[in-house]
mmCIF file of C-alpha atoms and ligand atoms in Angstrom:
data_model
loop_
_atom_site.group_PDB
_atom_site.id
_atom_site.type_symbol
_atom_site.label_atom_id
_atom_site.label_comp_id
_atom_site.label_asym_id
_atom_site.label_seq_id
_atom_site.Cartn_x
_atom_site.Cartn_y
_atom_site.Cartn_z
ATOM 1 C CA MET A 1226 4.682 102.793 93.404
ATOM 2 C CA ASN A 1227 5.808 104.336 96.830
ATOM 3 C CA THR A 1228 9.728 103.297 96.700
ATOM 4 C CA ALA A 1229 10.700 106.799 98.442
ATOM 5 C CA GLN A 1230 9.048 105.269 101.970
ATOM 6 C CA PHE A 1231 12.237 103.216 102.075
ATOM 7 C CA ILE A 1232 14.986 106.057 101.484
ATOM 8 C CA PRO A 1233 16.139 107.087 105.007
ATOM 9 C CA SER A 1234 15.300 110.542 105.755
ATOM 10 C CA GLU A 1235 17.533 111.245 108.841
ATOM 11 C CA LEU A 1236 19.870 109.255 110.675
ATOM 12 C CA HIS A 1237 20.129 110.392 114.014
ATOM 13 C CA PHE A 1238 23.007 108.324 115.474
ATOM 14 C CA SER A 1239 26.311 107.613 114.742
ATOM 15 C CA ILE A 1240 27.710 104.251 114.996
ATOM 16 C CA THR A 1241 31.533 103.510 114.643
ATOM 17 C CA LYS A 1242 31.235 99.308 115.334
ATOM 18 C CA ALA A 1243 28.126 97.015 115.699
ATOM 19 C CA SER A 1244 27.529 93.429 114.974
ATOM 20 C CA TYR A 1245 24.167 91.694 114.525
ATOM 21 C CA THR A 1246 23.086 88.172 114.053
ATOM 22 C CA TRP A 1247 19.893 86.862 112.428
ATOM 23 C CA GLN A 1248 18.444 83.601 111.541
ATOM 24 C CA THR A 1249 16.071 83.578 108.744
ATOM 25 C CA PRO A 1250 14.018 80.772 106.885
ATOM 26 C CA SER A 1251 13.547 79.219 103.611
ATOM 27 C CA ASN A 1252 10.168 79.271 102.110
ATOM 28 C CA ILE A 1253 7.800 76.997 99.916
ATOM 29 C CA ALA A 1254 5.541 78.868 97.224
ATOM 30 C CA LEU A 1255 2.021 77.367 97.139
ATOM 31 C CA VAL A 1256 1.007 79.644 94.290
ATOM 32 C CA LYS A 1257 4.237 80.004 92.495
ATOM 33 C CA TYR A 1258 6.227 83.195 91.346
ATOM 34 C CA TRP A 1259 7.493 82.645 87.711
ATOM 35 C CA GLY A 1260 8.015 85.607 85.413
ATOM 36 C CA LYS A 1261 9.160 89.438 86.600
ATOM 37 C CA SER A 1262 9.998 92.586 85.357
ATOM 38 C CA ASP A 1263 12.483 95.123 86.279
ATOM 39 C CA PRO A 1264 13.314 95.737 88.994
ATOM 40 C CA GLN A 1265 12.269 92.533 90.554
ATOM 41 C CA ILE A 1266 8.293 93.374 90.062
ATOM 42 C CA PRO A 1267 6.688 90.036 89.838
ATOM 43 C CA LYS A 1268 4.310 89.211 86.919
ATOM 44 C CA ASN A 1269 1.659 87.719 89.344
ATOM 45 C CA ALA A 1270 1.111 87.237 93.290
ATOM 46 C CA SER A 1271 2.328 84.489 94.895
ATOM 47 C CA ILE A 1272 1.933 82.566 98.446
ATOM 48 C CA SER A 1273 4.188 80.530 100.374
ATOM 49 C CA PHE A 1274 4.526 78.725 103.769
ATOM 50 C CA THR A 1275 7.280 79.975 105.748
ATOM 51 C CA LEU A 1276 9.546 76.981 106.874
ATOM 52 C CA ASN A 1277 10.908 76.192 110.270
ATOM 53 C CA ASN A 1278 13.949 73.825 110.177
ATOM 54 C CA CYS A 1279 15.367 75.408 106.882
ATOM 55 C CA HIS A 1280 17.205 78.291 107.603
ATOM 56 C CA THR A 1281 20.394 80.688 107.111
ATOM 57 C CA LYS A 1282 22.242 82.390 110.146
ATOM 58 C CA THR A 1283 24.053 85.444 109.295
ATOM 59 C CA SER A 1284 26.262 87.987 111.324
ATOM 60 C CA ILE A 1285 27.249 90.835 110.062
ATOM 61 C CA GLY A 1286 29.990 92.851 111.650
ATOM 62 C CA PHE A 1287 30.127 96.667 110.703
ATOM 63 C CA GLN A 1288 33.190 98.935 111.468
ATOM 64 C CA LYS A 1289 33.175 102.498 110.398
ATOM 65 C CA LYS A 1290 35.556 103.100 107.336
ATOM 66 C CA GLU A 1291 37.820 105.982 105.980
ATOM 67 C CA GLY A 1292 36.170 106.712 102.559
ATOM 68 C CA THR A 1293 32.938 106.462 101.794
ATOM 69 C CA LYS A 1294 32.943 105.841 97.977
ATOM 70 C CA GLU A 1295 32.894 102.064 97.521
ATOM 71 C CA ILE A 1296 30.834 99.315 99.200
ATOM 72 C CA ALA A 1297 33.369 97.252 101.102
ATOM 73 C CA PHE A 1298 32.557 93.848 102.381
ATOM 74 C CA GLU A 1299 34.114 90.342 102.916
ATOM 75 C CA LEU A 1300 32.079 87.068 102.768
ATOM 76 C CA PHE A 1301 32.341 84.002 104.853
ATOM 77 C CA PHE A 1302 30.626 80.790 104.102
ATOM 78 C CA GLU A 1303 30.393 78.127 106.960
ATOM 79 C CA GLY A 1304 33.725 79.552 108.184
ATOM 80 C CA GLU A 1305 35.578 79.882 104.952
ATOM 81 C CA LYS A 1306 35.916 83.035 102.853
ATOM 82 C CA LYS A 1307 33.805 82.604 99.707
ATOM 83 C CA GLU A 1308 34.893 84.582 96.789
ATOM 84 C CA ALA A 1309 32.260 82.785 94.465
ATOM 85 C CA PHE A 1310 29.502 84.056 96.203
ATOM 86 C CA LYS A 1311 30.525 87.778 96.373
ATOM 87 C CA PRO A 1312 29.171 88.944 92.769
ATOM 88 C CA LYS A 1313 25.343 88.056 93.820
ATOM 89 C CA ILE A 1314 25.929 89.964 96.979
ATOM 90 C CA ALA A 1315 27.673 92.966 95.557
ATOM 91 C CA GLN A 1316 25.064 93.005 93.015
ATOM 92 C CA PHE A 1317 22.236 93.126 95.870
ATOM 93 C CA PHE A 1318 24.372 95.868 97.722
ATOM 94 C CA GLU A 1319 24.394 97.709 94.129
ATOM 95 C CA ARG A 1320 20.597 97.501 93.970
ATOM 96 C CA ILE A 1321 19.562 98.591 97.591
ATOM 97 C CA LYS A 1322 22.515 101.157 98.039
ATOM 98 C CA ALA A 1323 19.858 104.134 97.373
ATOM 99 C CA TYR A 1324 17.607 102.603 100.180
ATOM 100 C CA CYS A 1325 20.511 102.016 102.408
ATOM 101 C CA PRO A 1326 23.162 104.768 101.806
ATOM 102 C CA TYR A 1327 24.775 104.040 104.936
ATOM 103 C CA ILE A 1328 26.245 100.829 104.024
ATOM 104 C CA PHE A 1329 29.083 103.151 102.269
ATOM 105 C CA GLU A 1330 30.369 104.094 105.528
ATOM 106 C CA TYR A 1331 31.141 100.755 106.939
ATOM 107 C CA ASP A 1332 33.613 97.892 106.268
ATOM 108 C CA MET A 1333 31.244 94.839 106.490
ATOM 109 C CA VAL A 1334 31.980 91.403 107.369
ATOM 110 C CA ILE A 1335 29.304 88.916 106.510
ATOM 111 C CA ASP A 1336 29.387 85.428 108.098
ATOM 112 C CA SER A 1337 26.587 82.938 107.268
ATOM 113 C CA GLU A 1338 25.716 78.999 107.378
ATOM 114 C CA ASN A 1339 22.804 77.064 106.408
ATOM 115 C CA SER A 1340 20.950 74.482 108.433
ATOM 116 C CA PHE A 1341 20.585 72.373 105.403
ATOM 117 C CA PRO A 1342 23.287 70.426 103.779
ATOM 118 C CA HIS A 1343 25.327 72.662 101.155
ATOM 119 C CA SER A 1344 24.449 71.931 97.539
ATOM 120 C CA SER A 1345 21.198 70.040 98.766
ATOM 121 C CA GLY A 1346 19.178 71.716 95.848
ATOM 122 C CA ILE A 1347 17.313 73.811 98.600
ATOM 123 C CA ALA A 1348 17.619 77.160 97.194
ATOM 124 C CA SER A 1349 19.493 79.295 99.943
ATOM 125 C CA SER A 1350 18.706 82.693 98.390
ATOM 126 C CA ALA A 1351 15.561 83.281 99.857
ATOM 127 C CA SER A 1352 16.924 82.756 103.358
ATOM 128 C CA GLY A 1353 20.543 84.150 102.844
ATOM 129 C CA LEU A 1354 19.276 87.424 101.324
ATOM 130 C CA SER A 1355 16.593 87.984 103.950
ATOM 131 C CA ALA A 1356 19.130 87.377 106.849
ATOM 132 C CA ILE A 1357 21.300 89.987 105.048
ATOM 133 C CA ALA A 1358 18.301 92.464 104.813
ATOM 134 C CA MET A 1359 17.541 91.930 108.589
ATOM 135 C CA CYS A 1360 20.986 92.670 109.850
ATOM 136 C CA LEU A 1361 21.167 95.975 107.690
ATOM 137 C CA MET A 1362 17.906 96.780 109.343
ATOM 138 C CA SER A 1363 19.357 96.298 112.673
ATOM 139 C CA LEU A 1364 21.980 98.674 111.656
ATOM 140 C CA GLU A 1365 19.274 101.261 110.391
ATOM 141 C CA LYS A 1366 17.396 100.849 113.595
ATOM 142 C CA ALA A 1367 20.330 101.743 115.719
ATOM 143 C CA LEU A 1368 21.183 104.648 113.449
ATOM 144 C CA ASN A 1369 17.250 105.687 113.740
ATOM 145 C CA PRO A 1370 15.880 104.284 116.979
ATOM 146 C CA SER A 1371 12.533 105.801 116.017
ATOM 147 C CA LEU A 1372 11.624 103.015 113.428
ATOM 148 C CA THR A 1373 8.857 100.704 114.235
ATOM 149 C CA GLY A 1374 8.974 96.932 113.865
ATOM 150 C CA GLU A 1375 6.413 96.984 111.131
ATOM 151 C CA TYR A 1376 8.324 99.298 109.033
ATOM 152 C CA ILE A 1377 11.361 97.225 109.609
ATOM 153 C CA ASN A 1378 9.940 93.920 108.421
ATOM 154 C CA ARG A 1379 8.531 95.800 105.544
ATOM 155 C CA LYS A 1380 11.797 97.159 104.343
ATOM 156 C CA ALA A 1381 13.668 94.229 105.295
ATOM 157 C CA SER A 1382 11.268 92.420 102.581
ATOM 158 C CA PHE A 1383 11.606 95.135 100.239
ATOM 159 C CA LEU A 1384 15.560 94.863 100.236
ATOM 160 C CA ALA A 1385 15.185 90.950 100.298
ATOM 161 C CA ARG A 1386 13.135 91.444 96.950
ATOM 162 C CA LEU A 1387 15.689 93.354 95.362
ATOM 163 C CA GLY A 1388 18.314 90.133 95.885
ATOM 164 C CA SER A 1389 15.902 87.464 95.105
ATOM 165 C CA GLY A 1390 11.949 87.691 94.636
ATOM 166 C CA SER A 1391 11.273 84.908 96.614
ATOM 167 C CA ALA A 1392 13.556 86.199 99.810
ATOM 168 C CA SER A 1393 10.764 88.938 100.187
ATOM 169 C CA ARG A 1394 8.474 85.664 101.638
ATOM 170 C CA SER A 1395 11.215 84.912 104.208
ATOM 171 C CA ILE A 1396 11.046 87.555 106.658
ATOM 172 C CA GLU A 1397 7.581 86.831 108.259
ATOM 173 C CA GLY A 1398 5.201 83.634 108.797
ATOM 174 C CA PRO A 1399 3.230 81.398 108.645
ATOM 175 C CA LEU A 1400 2.067 82.385 105.115
ATOM 176 C CA VAL A 1401 3.328 85.258 103.191
ATOM 177 C CA VAL A 1402 1.841 86.883 99.920
ATOM 178 C CA TRP A 1403 4.107 88.759 97.606
ATOM 179 C CA GLY A 1404 2.827 90.841 94.719
ATOM 180 C CA ASN A 1405 -0.346 93.105 94.545
ATOM 181 C CA HIS A 1406 -3.795 91.321 94.691
ATOM 182 C CA PRO A 1407 -7.261 92.669 94.784
ATOM 183 C CA ASN A 1408 -8.235 90.104 97.411
ATOM 184 C CA ILE A 1409 -5.338 90.474 99.587
ATOM 185 C CA LYS A 1410 -5.717 93.553 102.070
ATOM 186 C CA GLY A 1411 -2.231 95.432 102.240
ATOM 187 C CA SER A 1412 -0.473 93.147 99.605
ATOM 188 C CA SER A 1413 2.132 94.581 97.307
ATOM 189 C CA ASP A 1414 4.634 94.131 94.407
ATOM 190 C CA LEU A 1415 7.209 95.705 96.585
ATOM 191 C CA PHE A 1416 7.357 93.643 99.554
ATOM 192 C CA GLY A 1417 5.828 90.195 101.273
ATOM 193 C CA VAL A 1418 2.813 90.769 103.946
ATOM 194 C CA GLN A 1419 1.763 88.355 106.229
ATOM 195 C CA PHE A 1420 -1.495 86.619 105.110
ATOM 196 C CA PRO A 1421 -3.929 88.926 106.764
ATOM 197 C CA TYR A 1422 -6.974 86.563 107.247
ATOM 198 C CA LYS A 1423 -7.634 84.011 110.011
ATOM 199 C CA VAL A 1424 -6.379 80.443 108.691
ATOM 200 C CA HIS A 1425 -8.455 77.380 109.403
ATOM 201 C CA SER A 1426 -7.205 75.082 111.950
ATOM 202 C CA ASN A 1427 -6.778 72.374 109.241
ATOM 203 C CA PHE A 1428 -3.827 74.311 108.020
ATOM 204 C CA GLU A 1429 -2.289 74.767 111.335
ATOM 205 C CA LYS A 1430 1.474 73.642 112.240
ATOM 206 C CA TYR A 1431 1.457 72.143 108.456
ATOM 207 C CA GLN A 1432 4.394 69.774 107.919
ATOM 208 C CA ASP A 1433 6.436 69.951 104.731
ATOM 209 C CA ALA A 1434 9.124 67.099 104.092
ATOM 210 C CA ILE A 1435 11.814 67.862 101.527
ATOM 211 C CA LEU A 1436 12.919 64.913 99.514
ATOM 212 C CA LEU A 1437 16.258 65.303 98.095
ATOM 213 C CA VAL A 1438 15.839 63.804 94.742
ATOM 214 C CA ASP A 1439 19.242 65.419 93.111
ATOM 215 C CA LYS A 1440 21.555 67.701 94.844
ATOM 216 C CA GLY A 1441 23.605 68.401 91.642
ATOM 217 C CA GLU A 1442 23.595 71.944 90.212
ATOM 218 C CA LYS A 1443 20.813 72.964 88.140
ATOM 219 C CA GLN A 1444 21.125 73.316 84.510
ATOM 220 C CA VAL A 1445 18.887 76.073 84.402
ATOM 221 C CA SER A 1446 18.913 78.751 86.911
ATOM 222 C CA SER A 1447 16.108 80.512 88.107
ATOM 223 C CA THR A 1448 17.352 83.949 86.758
ATOM 224 C CA VAL A 1449 17.064 82.456 83.293
ATOM 225 C CA GLY A 1450 14.082 80.526 83.884
ATOM 226 C CA HIS A 1451 12.234 83.827 84.818
ATOM 227 C CA ASP A 1452 13.688 85.426 81.795
ATOM 228 C CA LEU A 1453 12.102 82.593 79.325
ATOM 229 C CA MET A 1454 8.782 83.863 80.534
ATOM 230 C CA HIS A 1455 9.084 86.993 78.378
ATOM 231 C CA ASN A 1456 7.673 85.885 74.972
ATOM 232 C CA HIS A 1457 6.521 82.740 76.362
ATOM 233 C CA PRO A 1458 3.492 81.737 74.050
ATOM 234 C CA TYR A 1459 1.443 80.974 77.676
ATOM 235 C CA ALA A 1460 2.772 83.438 79.783
ATOM 236 C CA THR A 1461 -0.273 86.034 79.750
ATOM 237 C CA GLN A 1462 -2.765 83.142 80.360
ATOM 238 C CA ARG A 1463 -0.586 81.747 83.343
ATOM 239 C CA PHE A 1464 -0.038 84.865 84.942
ATOM 240 C CA LEU A 1465 -3.932 85.531 85.126
ATOM 241 C CA GLN A 1466 -4.128 81.749 86.171
ATOM 242 C CA ALA A 1467 -1.854 82.431 89.141
ATOM 243 C CA ASN A 1468 -3.657 85.500 90.272
ATOM 244 C CA ASP A 1469 -7.126 83.451 90.249
ATOM 245 C CA ASN A 1470 -5.332 80.948 91.885
ATOM 246 C CA LEU A 1471 -4.176 83.094 94.846
ATOM 247 C CA GLY A 1472 -7.865 84.305 95.275
ATOM 248 C CA GLU A 1473 -9.184 81.012 95.596
ATOM 249 C CA ILE A 1474 -6.493 79.506 97.747
ATOM 250 C CA SER A 1475 -6.954 82.805 100.029
ATOM 251 C CA GLU A 1476 -10.660 81.324 100.475
ATOM 252 C CA ILE A 1477 -9.500 77.768 100.880
ATOM 253 C CA LEU A 1478 -7.051 78.595 103.550
ATOM 254 C CA GLN A 1479 -9.667 80.234 105.763
ATOM 255 C CA GLU A 1480 -12.193 77.737 105.154
ATOM 256 C CA GLY A 1481 -10.136 74.762 105.769
ATOM 257 C CA ARG A 1482 -10.955 73.197 102.608
ATOM 258 C CA GLN A 1483 -8.355 70.499 102.413
ATOM 259 C CA ASP A 1484 -9.122 68.581 99.221
ATOM 260 C CA ASP A 1485 -9.458 71.820 97.064
ATOM 261 C CA PHE A 1486 -5.837 72.730 98.648
ATOM 262 C CA ILE A 1487 -4.320 69.474 97.281
ATOM 263 C CA ASN A 1488 -6.114 70.259 94.174
ATOM 264 C CA LEU A 1489 -4.829 73.944 93.694
ATOM 265 C CA VAL A 1490 -1.321 73.262 95.131
ATOM 266 C CA GLU A 1491 -0.365 70.140 92.925
ATOM 267 C CA SER A 1492 -1.516 71.901 89.901
ATOM 268 C CA GLU A 1493 0.378 74.898 90.587
ATOM 269 C CA ALA A 1494 3.649 72.716 90.624
ATOM 270 C CA LEU A 1495 2.931 71.021 87.675
ATOM 271 C CA THR A 1496 2.154 74.035 85.888
ATOM 272 C CA LEU A 1497 5.401 76.058 87.215
ATOM 273 C CA HIS A 1498 7.226 72.849 85.417
ATOM 274 C CA ALA A 1499 4.753 73.146 82.408
ATOM 275 C CA MET A 1500 5.939 76.677 81.929
ATOM 276 C CA MET A 1501 9.668 75.171 81.528
ATOM 277 C CA LEU A 1502 8.586 72.342 79.453
ATOM 278 C CA THR A 1503 7.168 74.995 76.855
ATOM 279 C CA SER A 1504 9.914 77.604 77.484
ATOM 280 C CA ASN A 1505 12.289 78.332 74.015
ATOM 281 C CA PRO A 1506 14.463 76.866 74.903
ATOM 282 C CA TYR A 1507 12.488 74.047 76.923
ATOM 283 C CA PHE A 1508 14.107 72.519 79.596
ATOM 284 C CA ILE A 1509 13.243 69.851 82.572
ATOM 285 C CA LEU A 1510 14.440 70.330 86.061
ATOM 286 C CA MET A 1511 12.508 67.088 87.208
ATOM 287 C CA LYS A 1512 14.058 63.667 87.259
ATOM 288 C CA PRO A 1513 12.773 60.281 86.841
ATOM 289 C CA LYS A 1514 12.643 59.826 90.582
ATOM 290 C CA THR A 1515 10.440 63.124 90.985
ATOM 291 C CA LEU A 1516 7.923 61.510 88.867
ATOM 292 C CA GLU A 1517 8.001 58.058 90.686
ATOM 293 C CA ILE A 1518 7.571 60.040 94.092
ATOM 294 C CA ILE A 1519 4.661 61.697 92.679
ATOM 295 C CA GLN A 1520 3.060 58.501 91.670
ATOM 296 C CA LEU A 1521 3.661 56.973 94.971
ATOM 297 C CA ILE A 1522 1.775 60.062 96.834
ATOM 298 C CA TRP A 1523 -0.946 59.810 94.684
ATOM 299 C CA LYS A 1524 -1.456 55.999 95.326
ATOM 300 C CA TYR A 1525 -0.917 56.557 99.051
ATOM 301 C CA ARG A 1526 -3.570 59.531 99.262
ATOM 302 C CA LYS A 1527 -5.925 57.023 97.154
ATOM 303 C CA ASP A 1528 -5.228 53.955 99.382
ATOM 304 C CA THR A 1529 -5.515 55.630 102.676
ATOM 305 C CA GLY A 1530 -7.568 58.880 102.375
ATOM 306 C CA SER A 1531 -4.960 60.665 103.454
ATOM 307 C CA LYS A 1532 -4.506 64.545 102.949
ATOM 308 C CA ILE A 1533 -0.989 64.474 101.726
ATOM 309 C CA CYS A 1534 0.215 66.285 98.592
ATOM 310 C CA PHE A 1535 3.568 67.898 96.910
ATOM 311 C CA THR A 1536 4.826 70.649 95.422
ATOM 312 C CA LEU A 1537 7.951 71.565 93.751
ATOM 313 C CA ASP A 1538 10.183 74.445 93.249
ATOM 314 C CA ALA A 1539 12.589 75.058 90.484
ATOM 315 C CA GLY A 1540 14.386 71.776 90.849
ATOM 316 C CA ALA A 1541 14.077 67.982 91.109
ATOM 317 C CA ASN A 1542 13.256 67.842 95.046
ATOM 318 C CA VAL A 1543 9.654 67.167 96.222
ATOM 319 C CA HIS A 1544 8.068 69.116 99.033
ATOM 320 C CA VAL A 1545 5.905 66.647 100.553
ATOM 321 C CA LEU A 1546 3.105 68.860 102.353
ATOM 322 C CA TYR A 1547 0.555 67.190 105.037
ATOM 323 C CA PRO A 1548 -1.092 68.292 108.186
ATOM 324 C CA PHE A 1549 -0.166 67.995 111.647
ATOM 325 C CA ASN A 1550 -2.575 65.164 112.832
ATOM 326 C CA GLU A 1551 -0.918 62.965 109.936
ATOM 327 C CA LYS A 1552 2.701 63.738 111.166
ATOM 328 C CA GLU A 1553 3.294 60.338 112.544
ATOM 329 C CA THR A 1554 1.715 58.256 109.822
ATOM 330 C CA VAL A 1555 3.133 60.267 106.874
ATOM 331 C CA ASN A 1556 6.638 60.381 108.301
ATOM 332 C CA THR A 1557 6.735 56.625 108.266
ATOM 333 C CA PHE A 1558 5.606 56.273 104.734
ATOM 334 C CA ILE A 1559 8.324 58.871 103.676
ATOM 335 C CA GLU A 1560 11.009 56.765 105.901
ATOM 336 C CA ASN A 1561 9.862 53.426 104.315
ATOM 337 C CA GLU A 1562 8.670 54.186 100.980
ATOM 338 C CA LEU A 1563 9.628 57.664 99.707
ATOM 339 C CA SER A 1564 13.314 57.769 101.306
ATOM 340 C CA THR A 1565 14.535 55.233 98.943
ATOM 341 C CA PHE A 1566 13.970 57.408 95.950
ATOM 342 C CA CYS A 1567 16.243 60.001 97.706
ATOM 343 C CA GLN A 1568 19.818 60.775 97.015
ATOM 344 C CA ASN A 1569 21.613 58.893 99.685
ATOM 345 C CA GLY A 1570 18.369 58.321 101.392
ATOM 346 C CA GLN A 1571 18.207 61.920 102.540
ATOM 347 C CA PHE A 1572 15.146 64.176 103.397
ATOM 348 C CA ILE A 1573 14.398 66.908 105.786
ATOM 349 C CA LEU A 1574 11.549 67.037 107.908
ATOM 350 C CA ASP A 1575 10.459 70.422 108.356
ATOM 351 C CA SER A 1576 7.089 72.503 109.559
ATOM 352 C CA VAL A 1577 5.664 76.015 108.920
ATOM 353 C CA GLY A 1578 7.417 78.612 110.857
ATOM 354 C CA PHE A 1579 7.060 82.295 111.854
ATOM 355 C CA GLY A 1580 10.146 84.010 110.114
ATOM 356 C CA ALA A 1581 12.969 85.966 111.056
ATOM 357 C CA LYS A 1582 14.602 85.693 114.475
ATOM 358 C CA ILE A 1583 17.340 87.781 116.029
ATOM 359 C CA LEU A 1584 20.086 85.765 117.835
HETATM 360 C C1 DP6 B 323 10.268 78.342 91.260
HETATM 361 O O1 DP6 B 323 13.110 83.805 93.854
HETATM 362 O O2 DP6 B 323 14.692 82.001 93.020
HETATM 363 O O3 DP6 B 323 10.852 78.979 93.712
HETATM 364 O O4 DP6 B 323 13.925 86.611 92.051
HETATM 365 O O5 DP6 B 323 15.535 85.465 90.310
HETATM 366 O O6 DP6 B 323 15.984 85.245 92.423
HETATM 367 P P1 DP6 B 323 14.909 85.589 91.615
HETATM 368 O O7 DP6 B 323 14.020 84.179 91.609
HETATM 369 P P2 DP6 B 323 13.759 83.118 92.849
HETATM 370 O O8 DP6 B 323 12.436 82.375 91.882
HETATM 371 C C2 DP6 B 323 11.680 81.489 92.762
HETATM 372 C C3 DP6 B 323 11.016 80.519 91.938
HETATM 373 C C4 DP6 B 323 10.243 79.546 92.623
HETATM 374 C C5 DP6 B 323 8.565 80.206 92.552
HETATM 375 C C6 DP6 B 323 8.331 80.582 94.198
HETATM 376 O O9 DP6 B 323 9.535 80.631 95.050
HETATM 377 O O10 DP6 B 323 7.664 81.139 94.055
#
């Protein structure tokens, strides 16, 4: 695999002081990434909708420093110094240092905030790490102005992946594929690529309402969950199935087949959780209210003929997906019937978005 393309060959300019601010979104997988090998290589390809309203805003101030032996940074989250988040970011810088050797030359001050409520159970690693990656690429562009926009996005996704796999899908939008797949032109295990084919209008401006069922700390982190896919009795079959599903959803999206979309997306969500139920040790991230919401979505679909469906990430929250032309009716259904199953009645109305924005 060609990782050498991400090692900067020459940096033309010297910069003493700079600051960049990026806003990057969260994303929700339709075909799930669950299982990886070193270094952050997915066991199967995945595809996600990029979100619009759930995002992280991050500024990094760079100030040239004396020595170049250590990576030096301060971290502020929502205005306050956050020592607790430092180890994850330090590990990220360790992983990317060969590709961004210039980080050794600066004192960095990272300032980050999320648009979604803190500890909402919405994973912030995808938006958080992609935002840092974009800030680093802005510095690299200043050091080497010949870099193209395409290279910058690709390398940002490559870097973000080394921090958190799903973060590789948070640079562009509205649909991003990460993981090498024979039917997806340009796809790679190293970085996410925009879904390269024309998507049917049925899937334009798709809506995602995130129902906050449980805002507590997860009992099992994604990292541990991924790890449990090694030696999992159903792993081999699951990775094959996910790749088949990716080939299938690619056609569904192009042809506008809504019922097949519902079937595939809900099956992916339940299969992800089935992998958790059958890991050793086994674990359950869904809550009783997750299941109650799923039942109500199914009933609503049956009663009304709606094209509503759900997906889940590695937690208890439910992502409700529905077409743009059902926005009013489904929002009313969520407000009137589903919100009572959410913690403090909280949910977030979101829709597909287009990726990272410089501020
Ligand atoms: C269930 O990207 O959070 O959301 O690479 O260890 O940081 P790491 O894992 P992470 O895993 C996401 C898993 C998922 C499915 C998905 O987003 O594809």
